[in-house]
PDB file of C-alpha atoms and ligand atoms in Angstrom:
ATOM      1  CA  UNK A   1       0.001   0.198  -0.342  1.00 32.00           C
ATOM      2  CA  UNK A   2       1.389   3.158  -1.135  1.00 33.00           C
ATOM      3  CA  UNK A   3       1.527   6.487   0.807  1.00 33.00           C
ATOM      4  CA  UNK A   4      -1.044   8.814   0.223  1.00 37.00           C
ATOM      5  CA  UNK A   5      -0.559  11.610  -2.375  1.00 38.00           C
ATOM      6  CA  UNK A   6      -0.792  15.615  -1.076  1.00 44.00           C
ATOM      7  CA  UNK A   7      -1.247  18.111  -3.368  1.00 41.00           C
ATOM      8  CA  UNK A   8       1.657  19.864  -2.271  1.00 41.00           C
ATOM      9  CA  UNK A   9      -0.376  22.982  -1.688  1.00 41.00           C
ATOM     10  CA  UNK A  10      -2.567  20.795   0.973  1.00 48.00           C
ATOM     11  CA  UNK A  11       1.464  20.176   2.499  1.00 51.00           C
ATOM     12  CA  UNK A  12       2.655  23.258   2.662  1.00 57.00           C
ATOM     13  CA  UNK A  13       3.068  24.615   6.318  1.00 66.00           C
ATOM     14  CA  UNK A  14       2.666  28.470   6.835  1.00 66.00           C
ATOM     15  CA  UNK A  15       5.729  30.085   7.774  1.00 69.00           C
ATOM     16  CA  UNK A  16       7.321  26.263   7.281  1.00 82.00           C
ATOM     17  CA  UNK A  17       6.256  25.772  11.062  1.00 91.00           C
ATOM     18  CA  UNK A  18       7.186  22.544  12.570  1.00 96.00           C
ATOM     19  CA  UNK A  19       3.778  21.012  12.315  1.00 97.00           C
ATOM     20  CA  UNK A  20       3.866  19.087  15.676  1.00 98.00           C
ATOM     21  CA  UNK A  21       4.540  23.244  17.260  1.00 98.00           C
ATOM     22  CA  UNK A  22       1.149  23.348  15.447  1.00 98.00           C
ATOM     23  CA  UNK A  23      -0.815  21.449  16.913  1.00 98.00           C
ATOM     24  CA  UNK A  24       0.889  21.798  20.190  1.00 98.00           C
ATOM     25  CA  UNK A  25      -0.052  25.046  21.092  1.00 98.00           C
ATOM     26  CA  UNK A  26      -3.060  24.892  19.363  1.00 98.00           C
ATOM     27  CA  UNK A  27      -4.212  22.453  21.339  1.00 98.00           C
ATOM     28  CA  UNK A  28      -2.127  24.175  24.464  1.00 98.00           C
ATOM     29  CA  UNK A  29      -4.710  27.770  23.647  1.00 98.00           C
ATOM     30  CA  UNK A  30      -7.761  26.030  23.560  1.00 98.00           C
ATOM     31  CA  UNK A  31      -7.772  23.246  25.472  1.00 98.00           C
ATOM     32  CA  UNK A  32     -10.745  24.306  26.498  1.00 98.00           C
ATOM     33  CA  UNK A  33     -12.686  25.695  23.873  1.00 98.00           C
ATOM     34  CA  UNK A  34     -12.464  21.533  22.345  1.00 98.00           C
ATOM     35  CA  UNK A  35     -13.336  20.367  24.906  1.00 98.00           C
ATOM     36  CA  UNK A  36     -14.977  21.638  28.080  1.00 98.00           C
ATOM     37  CA  UNK A  37     -14.284  19.602  31.901  1.00 98.00           C
ATOM     38  CA  UNK A  38     -17.143  17.648  30.866  1.00 97.00           C
ATOM     39  CA  UNK A  39     -19.081  16.063  27.912  1.00 98.00           C
ATOM     40  CA  UNK A  40     -22.531  13.645  27.498  1.00 97.00           C
ATOM     41  CA  UNK A  41     -21.080  10.921  26.823  1.00 97.00           C
ATOM     42  CA  UNK A  42     -24.235   8.907  26.646  1.00 97.00           C
ATOM     43  CA  UNK A  43     -25.122   7.887  23.154  1.00 96.00           C
ATOM     44  CA  UNK A  44     -22.462   9.581  21.930  1.00 97.00           C
ATOM     45  CA  UNK A  45     -19.811   7.793  19.189  1.00 97.00           C
ATOM     46  CA  UNK A  46     -17.347   7.419  21.589  1.00 98.00           C
ATOM     47  CA  UNK A  47     -20.073   5.391  24.269  1.00 98.00           C
ATOM     48  CA  UNK A  48     -20.465   3.027  21.002  1.00 98.00           C
ATOM     49  CA  UNK A  49     -17.000   2.620  20.506  1.00 98.00           C
ATOM     50  CA  UNK A  50     -15.660   1.875  24.040  1.00 98.00           C
ATOM     51  CA  UNK A  51     -18.709  -0.721  23.967  1.00 98.00           C
ATOM     52  CA  UNK A  52     -17.292  -2.063  21.220  1.00 98.00           C
ATOM     53  CA  UNK A  53     -13.319  -1.983  23.123  1.00 98.00           C
ATOM     54  CA  UNK A  54     -15.230  -3.455  26.462  1.00 98.00           C
ATOM     55  CA  UNK A  55     -16.325  -6.704  24.725  1.00 98.00           C
ATOM     56  CA  UNK A  56     -13.255  -7.193  23.970  1.00 98.00           C
ATOM     57  CA  UNK A  57     -10.819  -6.658  27.539  1.00 98.00           C
ATOM     58  CA  UNK A  58     -11.090  -7.606  31.185  1.00 96.00           C
ATOM     59  CA  UNK A  59     -11.719  -6.324  34.189  1.00 94.00           C
ATOM     60  CA  UNK A  60      -8.205  -4.736  35.217  1.00 96.00           C
ATOM     61  CA  UNK A  61      -7.082  -4.424  32.237  1.00 98.00           C
ATOM     62  CA  UNK A  62      -3.897  -1.936  30.855  1.00 98.00           C
ATOM     63  CA  UNK A  63      -5.133   0.734  28.122  1.00 99.00           C
ATOM     64  CA  UNK A  64      -3.066   3.512  27.062  1.00 99.00           C
ATOM     65  CA  UNK A  65      -4.915   6.044  25.676  1.00 99.00           C
ATOM     66  CA  UNK A  66      -2.808   7.973  22.717  1.00 99.00           C
ATOM     67  CA  UNK A  67      -3.280  11.389  22.675  1.00 98.00           C
ATOM     68  CA  UNK A  68      -6.412  11.613  25.624  1.00 98.00           C
ATOM     69  CA  UNK A  69      -6.528  15.257  25.614  1.00 98.00           C
ATOM     70  CA  UNK A  70      -7.830  16.269  28.516  1.00 98.00           C
ATOM     71  CA  UNK A  71      -8.953  12.967  29.028  1.00 98.00           C
ATOM     72  CA  UNK A  72     -12.420  13.765  28.985  1.00 98.00           C
ATOM     73  CA  UNK A  73     -15.009  11.312  27.836  1.00 98.00           C
ATOM     74  CA  UNK A  74     -12.508   8.627  27.196  1.00 98.00           C
ATOM     75  CA  UNK A  75      -9.750   7.991  30.161  1.00 98.00           C
ATOM     76  CA  UNK A  76     -12.594   9.094  32.402  1.00 98.00           C
ATOM     77  CA  UNK A  77     -14.677   6.398  31.559  1.00 98.00           C
ATOM     78  CA  UNK A  78     -11.651   3.325  30.503  1.00 98.00           C
ATOM     79  CA  UNK A  79     -10.370   4.667  34.501  1.00 98.00           C
ATOM     80  CA  UNK A  80     -13.941   2.829  36.030  1.00 98.00           C
ATOM     81  CA  UNK A  81     -12.665  -0.493  34.598  1.00 97.00           C
ATOM     82  CA  UNK A  82      -9.490  -0.575  33.641  1.00 98.00           C
ATOM     83  CA  UNK A  83      -5.044   0.389  34.773  1.00 98.00           C
ATOM     84  CA  UNK A  84      -5.003   3.618  31.987  1.00 98.00           C
ATOM     85  CA  UNK A  85      -2.006   6.127  31.006  1.00 99.00           C
ATOM     86  CA  UNK A  86      -3.147   8.631  28.763  1.00 99.00           C
ATOM     87  CA  UNK A  87      -0.815  10.394  26.455  1.00 99.00           C
ATOM     88  CA  UNK A  88      -0.635  13.937  24.773  1.00 99.00           C
ATOM     89  CA  UNK A  89       1.482  16.308  23.301  1.00 98.00           C
ATOM     90  CA  UNK A  90       0.082  19.143  24.671  1.00 98.00           C
ATOM     91  CA  UNK A  91       1.372  19.997  28.200  1.00 98.00           C
ATOM     92  CA  UNK A  92      -2.175  21.964  29.243  1.00 98.00           C
ATOM     93  CA  UNK A  93      -4.112  18.917  27.415  1.00 98.00           C
ATOM     94  CA  UNK A  94      -1.796  16.715  30.531  1.00 99.00           C
ATOM     95  CA  UNK A  95      -2.437  19.276  33.041  1.00 98.00           C
ATOM     96  CA  UNK A  96      -5.811  19.625  32.461  1.00 98.00           C
ATOM     97  CA  UNK A  97      -6.532  15.397  32.206  1.00 99.00           C
ATOM     98  CA  UNK A  98      -4.600  15.156  35.618  1.00 98.00           C
ATOM     99  CA  UNK A  99      -6.982  16.804  37.346  1.00 98.00           C
ATOM    100  CA  UNK A 100      -9.914  15.753  35.653  1.00 98.00           C
ATOM    101  CA  UNK A 101      -8.931  12.177  35.946  1.00 98.00           C
ATOM    102  CA  UNK A 102      -6.998  11.539  38.820  1.00 98.00           C
ATOM    103  CA  UNK A 103      -6.709   8.225  39.000  1.00 98.00           C
ATOM    104  CA  UNK A 104      -5.323   7.535  35.730  1.00 98.00           C
ATOM    105  CA  UNK A 105      -1.284   7.733  34.992  1.00 98.00           C
ATOM    106  CA  UNK A 106      -0.873  10.424  32.299  1.00 98.00           C
ATOM    107  CA  UNK A 107       1.930  11.120  30.514  1.00 98.00           C
ATOM    108  CA  UNK A 108       3.223  14.426  28.117  1.00 98.00           C
ATOM    109  CA  UNK A 109       5.034  12.957  25.157  1.00 98.00           C
ATOM    110  CA  UNK A 110       5.439  13.004  21.593  1.00 98.00           C
ATOM    111  CA  UNK A 111       3.366   9.277  20.368  1.00 98.00           C
ATOM    112  CA  UNK A 112       6.091   9.392  17.860  1.00 98.00           C
ATOM    113  CA  UNK A 113       8.462   9.139  19.734  1.00 98.00           C
ATOM    114  CA  UNK A 114       6.849   7.659  23.156  1.00 98.00           C
ATOM    115  CA  UNK A 115       9.063   4.197  24.029  1.00 97.00           C
ATOM    116  CA  UNK A 116       7.139   1.441  26.308  1.00 98.00           C
ATOM    117  CA  UNK A 117       8.105  -1.706  27.277  1.00 98.00           C
ATOM    118  CA  UNK A 118       7.324  -4.789  24.743  1.00 98.00           C
ATOM    119  CA  UNK A 119       4.222  -6.499  26.405  1.00 98.00           C
ATOM    120  CA  UNK A 120       3.169  -3.707  27.978  1.00 98.00           C
ATOM    121  CA  UNK A 121      -1.135  -2.582  27.305  1.00 98.00           C
ATOM    122  CA  UNK A 122      -3.695  -5.522  26.299  1.00 98.00           C
ATOM    123  CA  UNK A 123      -5.201  -2.109  23.977  1.00 99.00           C
ATOM    124  CA  UNK A 124      -4.100   1.335  22.607  1.00 99.00           C
ATOM    125  CA  UNK A 125      -6.555   3.697  21.679  1.00 99.00           C
ATOM    126  CA  UNK A 126      -6.651   6.641  19.576  1.00 98.00           C
ATOM    127  CA  UNK A 127      -9.928   8.859  19.581  1.00 98.00           C
ATOM    128  CA  UNK A 128      -9.100  11.663  16.626  1.00 98.00           C
ATOM    129  CA  UNK A 129      -5.437  12.273  17.380  1.00 98.00           C
ATOM    130  CA  UNK A 130      -3.339   9.761  14.540  1.00 98.00           C
ATOM    131  CA  UNK A 131      -4.754  12.274  12.115  1.00 98.00           C
ATOM    132  CA  UNK A 132      -2.669  15.183  13.741  1.00 98.00           C
ATOM    133  CA  UNK A 133       0.829  13.288  12.993  1.00 98.00           C
ATOM    134  CA  UNK A 134       2.441  13.963  10.009  1.00 98.00           C
ATOM    135  CA  UNK A 135       1.024  11.040   7.695  1.00 98.00           C
ATOM    136  CA  UNK A 136       4.888   9.792   6.621  1.00 98.00           C
ATOM    137  CA  UNK A 137       5.088   9.151  10.428  1.00 98.00           C
ATOM    138  CA  UNK A 138       2.105   6.808  10.726  1.00 98.00           C
ATOM    139  CA  UNK A 139       3.005   3.359   9.559  1.00 98.00           C
ATOM    140  CA  UNK A 140       6.170   3.327  12.480  1.00 98.00           C
ATOM    141  CA  UNK A 141       3.603   4.483  14.685  1.00 98.00           C
ATOM    142  CA  UNK A 142       1.390   1.870  14.238  1.00 98.00           C
ATOM    143  CA  UNK A 143       4.096  -0.609  13.963  1.00 98.00           C
ATOM    144  CA  UNK A 144       6.101   0.692  17.423  1.00 98.00           C
ATOM    145  CA  UNK A 145       2.144   0.075  19.062  1.00 98.00           C
ATOM    146  CA  UNK A 146       1.814  -3.291  17.987  1.00 98.00           C
ATOM    147  CA  UNK A 147       5.429  -3.546  20.029  1.00 98.00           C
ATOM    148  CA  UNK A 148       3.856  -1.967  23.449  1.00 98.00           C
ATOM    149  CA  UNK A 149       0.700  -5.133  22.628  1.00 98.00           C
ATOM    150  CA  UNK A 150       0.247  -8.542  24.355  1.00 98.00           C
ATOM    151  CA  UNK A 151       0.066 -10.673  21.569  1.00 98.00           C
ATOM    152  CA  UNK A 152      -4.083 -10.292  20.424  1.00 98.00           C
ATOM    153  CA  UNK A 153      -3.833  -7.291  22.321  1.00 98.00           C
ATOM    154  CA  UNK A 154      -6.212  -4.571  20.633  1.00 98.00           C
ATOM    155  CA  UNK A 155      -6.200  -1.243  18.747  1.00 99.00           C
ATOM    156  CA  UNK A 156      -8.970   0.503  18.213  1.00 98.00           C
ATOM    157  CA  UNK A 157      -7.764   4.055  16.794  1.00 98.00           C
ATOM    158  CA  UNK A 158      -9.313   7.009  14.746  1.00 98.00           C
ATOM    159  CA  UNK A 159      -8.614   7.223  11.041  1.00 98.00           C
ATOM    160  CA  UNK A 160      -9.084   9.052   7.820  1.00 96.00           C
ATOM    161  CA  UNK A 161     -11.127   7.839   5.049  1.00 97.00           C
ATOM    162  CA  UNK A 162      -9.785  10.199   2.507  1.00 96.00           C
ATOM    163  CA  UNK A 163      -6.579  11.409   2.645  1.00 97.00           C
ATOM    164  CA  UNK A 164      -6.173  15.048   2.897  1.00 97.00           C
ATOM    165  CA  UNK A 165      -2.854  16.718   5.044  1.00 97.00           C
ATOM    166  CA  UNK A 166      -3.656  20.665   5.683  1.00 97.00           C
ATOM    167  CA  UNK A 167      -3.665  23.627   7.960  1.00 97.00           C
ATOM    168  CA  UNK A 168      -6.427  24.777   9.257  1.00 96.00           C
ATOM    169  CA  UNK A 169      -5.893  28.837   9.419  1.00 95.00           C
ATOM    170  CA  UNK A 170      -9.098  30.299  12.376  1.00 97.00           C
ATOM    171  CA  UNK A 171      -8.824  25.832  14.044  1.00 97.00           C
ATOM    172  CA  UNK A 172     -12.436  26.379  15.727  1.00 98.00           C
ATOM    173  CA  UNK A 173     -13.334  29.825  14.936  1.00 97.00           C
ATOM    174  CA  UNK A 174     -10.330  31.336  16.345  1.00 98.00           C
ATOM    175  CA  UNK A 175      -8.152  34.010  14.803  1.00 97.00           C
ATOM    176  CA  UNK A 176      -4.836  33.302  13.932  1.00 96.00           C
ATOM    177  CA  UNK A 177      -4.940  29.765  16.006  1.00 97.00           C
ATOM    178  CA  UNK A 178      -4.121  27.309  12.885  1.00 97.00           C
ATOM    179  CA  UNK A 179      -4.880  23.348  13.826  1.00 98.00           C
ATOM    180  CA  UNK A 180      -2.467  20.715  11.433  1.00 98.00           C
ATOM    181  CA  UNK A 181      -4.576  17.096   9.903  1.00 97.00           C
ATOM    182  CA  UNK A 182      -2.750  14.764   8.320  1.00 98.00           C
ATOM    183  CA  UNK A 183      -4.462  11.426   7.634  1.00 98.00           C
ATOM    184  CA  UNK A 184      -3.988   8.437   4.330  1.00 98.00           C
ATOM    185  CA  UNK A 185      -7.159   7.030   2.827  1.00 98.00           C
ATOM    186  CA  UNK A 186      -8.681   4.021   4.350  1.00 97.00           C
ATOM    187  CA  UNK A 187      -7.180   0.974   2.225  1.00 98.00           C
ATOM    188  CA  UNK A 188      -3.785   2.621   2.944  1.00 98.00           C
ATOM    189  CA  UNK A 189      -5.104   2.288   6.901  1.00 98.00           C
ATOM    190  CA  UNK A 190      -5.929  -1.129   6.777  1.00 98.00           C
ATOM    191  CA  UNK A 191      -2.388  -1.995   4.315  1.00 98.00           C
ATOM    192  CA  UNK A 192      -0.649  -0.317   7.600  1.00 98.00           C
ATOM    193  CA  UNK A 193      -2.148  -2.205   9.869  1.00 98.00           C
ATOM    194  CA  UNK A 194      -1.624  -5.258   8.473  1.00 98.00           C
ATOM    195  CA  UNK A 195       2.030  -4.996   7.669  1.00 98.00           C
ATOM    196  CA  UNK A 196       2.404  -3.968  11.078  1.00 98.00           C
ATOM    197  CA  UNK A 197       0.888  -7.244  12.511  1.00 98.00           C
ATOM    198  CA  UNK A 198      -2.489  -6.464  12.785  1.00 98.00           C
ATOM    199  CA  UNK A 199      -5.744  -8.031  12.091  1.00 98.00           C
ATOM    200  CA  UNK A 200      -8.259  -6.114  11.613  1.00 98.00           C
ATOM    201  CA  UNK A 201     -11.664  -7.513  13.852  1.00 98.00           C
ATOM    202  CA  UNK A 202     -14.105  -4.701  13.227  1.00 98.00           C
ATOM    203  CA  UNK A 203     -14.386  -0.790  11.449  1.00 97.00           C
ATOM    204  CA  UNK A 204     -17.340   1.418  11.016  1.00 97.00           C
ATOM    205  CA  UNK A 205     -17.037   5.284  10.830  1.00 97.00           C
ATOM    206  CA  UNK A 206     -17.624   8.314  12.792  1.00 95.00           C
ATOM    207  CA  UNK A 207     -19.540  10.407  13.564  1.00 94.00           C
ATOM    208  CA  UNK A 208     -22.199   7.303  12.667  1.00 91.00           C
ATOM    209  CA  UNK A 209     -24.887   9.552  12.133  1.00 90.00           C
ATOM    210  CA  UNK A 210     -24.735  11.927   9.366  1.00 90.00           C
ATOM    211  CA  UNK A 211     -21.836  13.145   7.226  1.00 91.00           C
ATOM    212  CA  UNK A 212     -18.957  10.703   8.093  1.00 95.00           C
ATOM    213  CA  UNK A 213     -15.840  12.214   7.960  1.00 93.00           C
ATOM    214  CA  UNK A 214     -13.593   9.669   9.870  1.00 97.00           C
ATOM    215  CA  UNK A 215     -12.865   5.613   9.443  1.00 98.00           C
ATOM    216  CA  UNK A 216     -12.610   3.529  12.743  1.00 98.00           C
ATOM    217  CA  UNK A 217     -10.668   0.043  12.658  1.00 98.00           C
ATOM    218  CA  UNK A 218     -10.303  -2.165  15.293  1.00 98.00           C
ATOM    219  CA  UNK A 219      -7.416  -4.353  14.773  1.00 98.00           C
ATOM    220  CA  UNK A 220      -6.855  -7.367  16.818  1.00 98.00           C
ATOM    221  CA  UNK A 221      -2.055  -7.614  16.877  1.00 98.00           C
ATOM    222  CA  UNK A 222      -2.037 -11.452  15.801  1.00 97.00           C
ATOM    223  CA  UNK A 223       0.353 -14.094  17.682  1.00 88.00           C
TER     224      UNK A 223
HETATM  225  C1  LIG B 301      -9.003  16.370  18.521  1.00 87.20           C
HETATM  226  S1  LIG B 301      -8.195  15.975  19.966  1.00 87.20           S
HETATM  227  C2  LIG B 301      -7.990  14.532  20.297  1.00 87.20           C
HETATM  228  C3  LIG B 301      -8.631  14.385  22.199  1.00 87.20           C
HETATM  229  C4  LIG B 301      -8.762  13.134  22.861  1.00 87.20           C
HETATM  230  N1  LIG B 301      -8.783  12.009  21.878  1.00 87.20           N
HETATM  231  C5  LIG B 301     -10.138  12.969  22.125  1.00 87.20           C
HETATM  232  O1  LIG B 301     -11.183  12.368  21.619  1.00 87.20           O
HETATM  233  O2  LIG B 301     -11.882  14.354  23.192  1.00 87.20           O
HETATM  234  C6  LIG B 301      -6.697  15.008  19.563  1.00 87.20           C
HETATM  235  C7  LIG B 301      -5.473  14.925  20.469  1.00 87.20           C
HETATM  236  O3  LIG B 301      -4.181  14.990  20.440  1.00 87.20           O
HETATM  237  C8  LIG B 301      -2.961  15.134  20.769  1.00 87.20           C
HETATM  238  N2  LIG B 301      -2.308  14.908  20.245  1.00 87.20           N
HETATM  239  C9  LIG B 301      -1.859  15.142  18.759  1.00 87.20           C
HETATM  240  N3  LIG B 301      -0.719  14.820  17.621  1.00 87.20           N
HETATM  241  C10 LIG B 301       0.948  14.472  18.620  1.00 87.20           C
HETATM  242  C11 LIG B 301       1.328  13.486  19.156  1.00 87.20           C
HETATM  243  N4  LIG B 301       2.526  13.895  18.044  1.00 87.20           N
HETATM  244  N5  LIG B 301       1.448  13.022  20.352  1.00 87.20           N
HETATM  245  C12 LIG B 301       1.215  13.040  21.624  1.00 87.20           C
HETATM  246  N6  LIG B 301      -0.470  13.776  21.276  1.00 87.20           N
HETATM  247  C13 LIG B 301      -0.822  14.382  20.464  1.00 87.20           C
HETATM  248  C14 LIG B 301      -3.587  16.118  20.826  1.00 87.20           C
HETATM  249  O4  LIG B 301      -2.092  17.256  21.340  1.00 87.20           O
HETATM  250  C15 LIG B 301      -5.596  17.175  21.202  1.00 87.20           C
HETATM  251  O5  LIG B 301      -4.774  16.724  22.767  1.00 87.20           O
END
């Protein structure tokens, strides 16, 4: 499966800025605008996909949530029954997450550089976060995730449906706050996961009602 095509115009980052700096600064500045301290989980897409994950995990499972944001709703919900580690690039997001979900452990790091011992987790989740990582770094990330999981471990990832790399100018309507998005198409993700040692066991779309912009894949590490 080949790397996704992006047009040069789409791929350009204003002022030659590092896309990760754009992402970190954007979430630092707009953390609260993106997600308040609370979220109505019931009936949401998050609730649907967390239930699909629950069906595959036993109590006390070790779960890593990549790009955990402020920890609400995903880490907060998962921490009710699992040993959860949340990881995020944005110091503001991590600070809020530590206050909002004191029972979980949090790490402030770039997911593409994070290091965990082999077999550290029964599951890894990534809701709307891998799509902030430059697409050329994503295949290597899936290989790293496979290493962090136990054999038979599960990855739940929100990924792109259509290839697109773009820097939005005024994210969430905030003047002068850019945000960077980067993702491949669904077939490419499927291939990357297979190549990293996963078998895709479930897939769907998000949002589940309305016009779906993203795909959701649940994959099981072979072995
Ligand atoms: C759209 S938010 C989603 C937050 C949360 N997963 C949710 O669904 O509510 C994306 C999150 O991923 C984090 N993120 C983006 N790139 C990252 C990276 N390279 N390493 C770690 N976290 C990253 C951002 O800081 C942000 O908190």
